[in-house]
Coordinates of C-alpha atoms in Angstrom, one line a residue:
M30 CA -118.5 -175.9 97.2
Q31 CA -115.7 -174.2 99.1
G32 CA -112.4 -175.3 97.6
K33 CA -113.9 -177.7 95.1
I34 CA -112.5 -178.0 91.6
I35 CA -115.3 -178.4 89.2
V36 CA -115.5 -178.9 85.4
V37 CA -118.6 -177.6 83.7
T38 CA -119.2 -178.5 80.1
G39 CA -121.5 -176.3 78.1
A40 CA -120.4 -173.6 80.4
L41 CA -121.3 -170.7 78.0
G42 CA -124.9 -171.9 77.6
A43 CA -127.9 -170.6 79.5
L44 CA -127.8 -173.3 82.2
G45 CA -124.0 -173.8 82.2
K46 CA -123.4 -170.1 82.9
V47 CA -125.6 -170.1 86.0
V48 CA -124.1 -173.3 87.3
A49 CA -120.6 -172.1 86.8
E50 CA -121.2 -168.7 88.4
T51 CA -123.2 -170.1 91.3
A52 CA -120.4 -172.7 92.0
Q53 CA -117.8 -170.0 91.9
S54 CA -119.8 -167.7 94.1
R55 CA -119.8 -170.5 96.8
G56 CA -116.0 -170.9 96.8
A57 CA -115.4 -173.4 94.0
R58 CA -112.8 -173.1 91.3
V59 CA -114.3 -173.8 87.9
A60 CA -113.0 -174.9 84.5
G61 CA -115.6 -174.3 81.8
I62 CA -115.4 -176.3 78.6
D63 CA -117.5 -175.3 75.6
H64 CA -117.7 -175.6 71.8
A65 CA -118.0 -171.8 71.5
P66 CA -114.9 -169.7 71.7
S67 CA -113.8 -168.7 75.2
Q68 CA -115.4 -165.5 76.5
V69 CA -114.2 -165.5 80.1
P70 CA -110.7 -164.2 81.1
T71 CA -108.6 -166.7 83.1
T72 CA -108.4 -166.0 86.9
P73 CA -107.0 -168.0 89.8
D74 CA -110.6 -169.4 90.3
R75 CA -111.8 -169.7 86.7
I76 CA -110.5 -170.9 83.3
E77 CA -112.4 -171.3 80.1
I78 CA -111.5 -173.8 77.5
G79 CA -113.3 -172.9 74.3
G80 CA -113.5 -174.4 70.8
V81 CA -113.8 -178.0 72.0
D82 CA -115.8 -180.7 70.2
L83 CA -116.6 -182.9 73.1
S84 CA -118.2 -185.5 70.8
D85 CA -114.5 -186.2 69.9
A86 CA -112.9 -188.4 72.5
V87 CA -109.4 -187.0 72.0
A88 CA -110.6 -183.4 72.2
A89 CA -112.6 -184.2 75.4
K90 CA -109.6 -185.8 77.0
T91 CA -107.2 -183.0 76.1
A92 CA -109.6 -180.3 77.5
T93 CA -110.3 -182.3 80.7
D94 CA -106.6 -183.1 81.3
A95 CA -105.8 -179.4 80.8
A96 CA -108.3 -178.4 83.5
A97 CA -106.8 -181.0 85.9
T98 CA -103.3 -179.8 85.2
H99 CA -104.3 -176.1 85.7
F100 CA -105.9 -176.7 89.1
G101 CA -103.9 -179.8 90.2
R102 CA -106.9 -182.1 90.6
L103 CA -110.6 -182.5 89.8
D104 CA -113.4 -183.1 92.3
A105 CA -116.6 -182.9 90.1
L106 CA -117.7 -183.0 86.5
I107 CA -121.0 -181.5 85.5
N108 CA -122.0 -182.5 82.0
I109 CA -124.3 -179.8 80.6
A110 CA -123.2 -179.7 77.0
G111 CA -125.9 -180.9 74.7
G112 CA -128.5 -180.0 72.1
F113 CA -132.2 -180.3 71.2
A114 CA -134.2 -181.1 68.1
F115 CA -137.9 -181.5 67.5
E116 CA -138.6 -183.8 64.6
T117 CA -141.1 -186.6 64.0
V118 CA -139.8 -190.1 63.3
G119 CA -141.5 -190.5 60.0
D120 CA -140.8 -187.2 58.5
G121 CA -137.4 -186.6 60.1
D122 CA -133.8 -187.1 58.9
I123 CA -131.5 -189.9 60.2
K124 CA -128.8 -187.2 60.6
T125 CA -130.9 -185.6 63.4
W126 CA -130.7 -188.8 65.3
Q127 CA -126.9 -189.0 64.8
R128 CA -126.5 -185.3 65.8
M129 CA -128.6 -185.8 69.0
Y130 CA -126.5 -188.9 69.9
A131 CA -123.3 -187.0 69.4
L132 CA -124.4 -183.9 71.3
N133 CA -126.0 -185.5 74.2
V134 CA -124.5 -189.0 74.7
L135 CA -121.0 -188.8 73.3
T136 CA -120.2 -185.5 75.0
A137 CA -121.2 -186.9 78.4
L138 CA -119.5 -190.2 77.7
N139 CA -116.2 -188.8 76.4
T140 CA -115.8 -186.2 79.2
S141 CA -116.8 -188.7 81.9
R142 CA -114.2 -191.2 80.6
A143 CA -111.5 -188.5 80.6
A144 CA -112.4 -187.2 84.0
L145 CA -112.9 -190.5 85.9
P146 CA -109.2 -191.2 86.7
H147 CA -108.9 -187.7 88.1
L148 CA -112.2 -187.9 90.0
A149 CA -111.3 -191.3 91.5
A150 CA -108.2 -189.7 93.0
S151 CA -110.4 -187.1 94.8
K152 CA -111.9 -187.8 98.2
A153 CA -115.3 -186.8 96.9
G154 CA -115.4 -187.5 93.1
R155 CA -118.7 -186.5 91.5
I156 CA -120.3 -186.6 88.1
V157 CA -123.7 -184.9 87.4
N158 CA -125.3 -185.5 84.0
I159 CA -128.2 -183.7 82.5
G160 CA -131.0 -186.0 81.3
A161 CA -134.6 -185.0 80.5
V162 CA -138.0 -185.6 81.9
G163 CA -139.1 -185.9 78.2
A164 CA -136.9 -189.0 77.9
L165 CA -139.0 -190.9 80.4
Q166 CA -141.9 -191.0 78.0
A167 CA -141.4 -189.5 74.5
G168 CA -144.1 -187.5 72.9
S169 CA -144.6 -186.8 69.2
G170 CA -141.6 -185.0 67.7
M171 CA -139.4 -185.9 70.6
G172 CA -138.0 -189.2 69.3
P173 CA -134.4 -188.2 68.5
Y174 CA -133.9 -186.0 71.5
A175 CA -135.7 -188.4 74.0
A176 CA -133.7 -191.4 72.7
S177 CA -130.4 -189.6 73.2
K178 CA -131.3 -188.4 76.7
A179 CA -132.5 -191.9 77.6
G180 CA -129.0 -192.9 76.6
V181 CA -127.6 -190.4 79.1
H182 CA -129.9 -192.0 81.8
R183 CA -128.5 -195.4 81.1
L184 CA -124.9 -194.1 80.9
T185 CA -125.5 -192.6 84.4
E186 CA -126.7 -195.8 85.9
A187 CA -123.9 -197.9 84.3
L188 CA -121.2 -195.5 85.5
A189 CA -122.7 -195.3 89.0
N190 CA -122.5 -199.1 89.3
E191 CA -119.1 -199.4 87.7
W192 CA -117.5 -196.7 90.0
K193 CA -119.5 -197.3 93.2
G194 CA -117.4 -196.5 96.2
K195 CA -115.1 -194.3 94.2
V196 CA -117.2 -191.7 92.3
T197 CA -120.9 -190.9 92.6
V198 CA -122.7 -190.5 89.3
N199 CA -126.2 -189.0 89.1
A200 CA -128.4 -187.2 86.6
V201 CA -130.8 -184.3 86.9
L202 CA -133.8 -184.5 84.6
P203 CA -135.2 -181.0 83.7
S204 CA -138.6 -180.4 82.0
I205 CA -138.7 -177.1 80.0
I206 CA -136.2 -174.7 81.3
D207 CA -137.1 -171.0 81.5
T208 CA -134.3 -169.7 79.3
R209 CA -134.4 -166.6 77.1
A210 CA -134.9 -168.8 74.0
N211 CA -137.7 -171.1 75.1
P212 CA -140.4 -168.5 75.7
A213 CA -139.8 -167.2 72.2
D214 CA -140.3 -170.6 70.8
M215 CA -143.5 -171.2 72.9
P216 CA -145.1 -167.8 73.3
K217 CA -148.5 -169.3 74.5
A218 CA -147.0 -171.4 77.3
D219 CA -147.2 -170.5 81.0
F220 CA -143.6 -169.6 81.7
S221 CA -144.2 -169.3 85.4
K222 CA -144.5 -173.1 85.7
W223 CA -141.1 -173.8 84.1
V224 CA -138.0 -174.7 86.1
T225 CA -135.4 -171.9 86.2
P226 CA -131.7 -172.3 85.6
Q227 CA -131.1 -171.3 89.2
E228 CA -133.4 -174.0 90.5
L229 CA -131.6 -176.6 88.4
A230 CA -128.2 -175.2 89.6
E231 CA -129.2 -175.7 93.2
V232 CA -130.0 -179.4 92.6
I233 CA -126.9 -180.0 90.4
L234 CA -124.5 -178.4 92.9
F235 CA -126.1 -180.3 95.8
L236 CA -125.3 -183.6 93.9
A237 CA -121.8 -182.3 93.4
S238 CA -121.3 -181.5 97.1
D239 CA -120.1 -183.5 100.1
A240 CA -123.6 -183.7 101.4
A241 CA -124.6 -186.0 98.5
S242 CA -122.0 -188.6 99.3
G243 CA -124.7 -191.3 99.8
I244 CA -126.5 -190.7 96.5
T245 CA -125.4 -192.5 93.3
G246 CA -127.3 -193.8 90.2
A247 CA -130.2 -191.5 90.8
L248 CA -132.3 -189.9 88.1
I249 CA -133.9 -186.8 89.6
P250 CA -136.7 -185.1 87.8
V251 CA -136.8 -181.3 88.3
A252 CA -140.0 -180.4 86.5
G253 CA -140.9 -177.0 87.8
R254 CA -144.5 -176.2 88.8
V255 CA -146.4 -178.2 86.3

């Protein structure tokens, strides 16, 4: 990661914070983009661009271009911004499907489209998306979320083929992440089997590194100890 310029979307969330901090600790310079207001002071190695609706293509391009202008280039984009909803198909609301599509597919699509010209100019352009193990086979109540994350999987594959030889595009597929919120929602679960944000960060940053130059179009499950 030494010397890499990395954009992390959803950088103020549970996973985004760990990825951004780990990348920076290994010598990367990081631009965090988030819907929440910025909470991190600007330093030579870190900027935070808050209040951005990445489901809006213009807003995504403005923020991404600002990161590229600040650092002079971009080497990697890590699309972590997203959301979750648990709702059955029959009893749910169509607005939930629209919200999941906007939060999970459009955020990754818009930021990728904005970043690709910058990444193609890098000697090692990388995109890493966040899919979901739950999108490989959807269970009850997982329809809206799983459908949107399946869209992220197909977006990853399409971009990988379209930009082969210029930018690698891969996705990490977590199962349940051991965040502060999830144990509260599932108090009877065995948290020790869940994948941690740090474990995910290791895989994500590997895919964003020079060592992963031969990997593109991969969907990599990171399911913890289940």
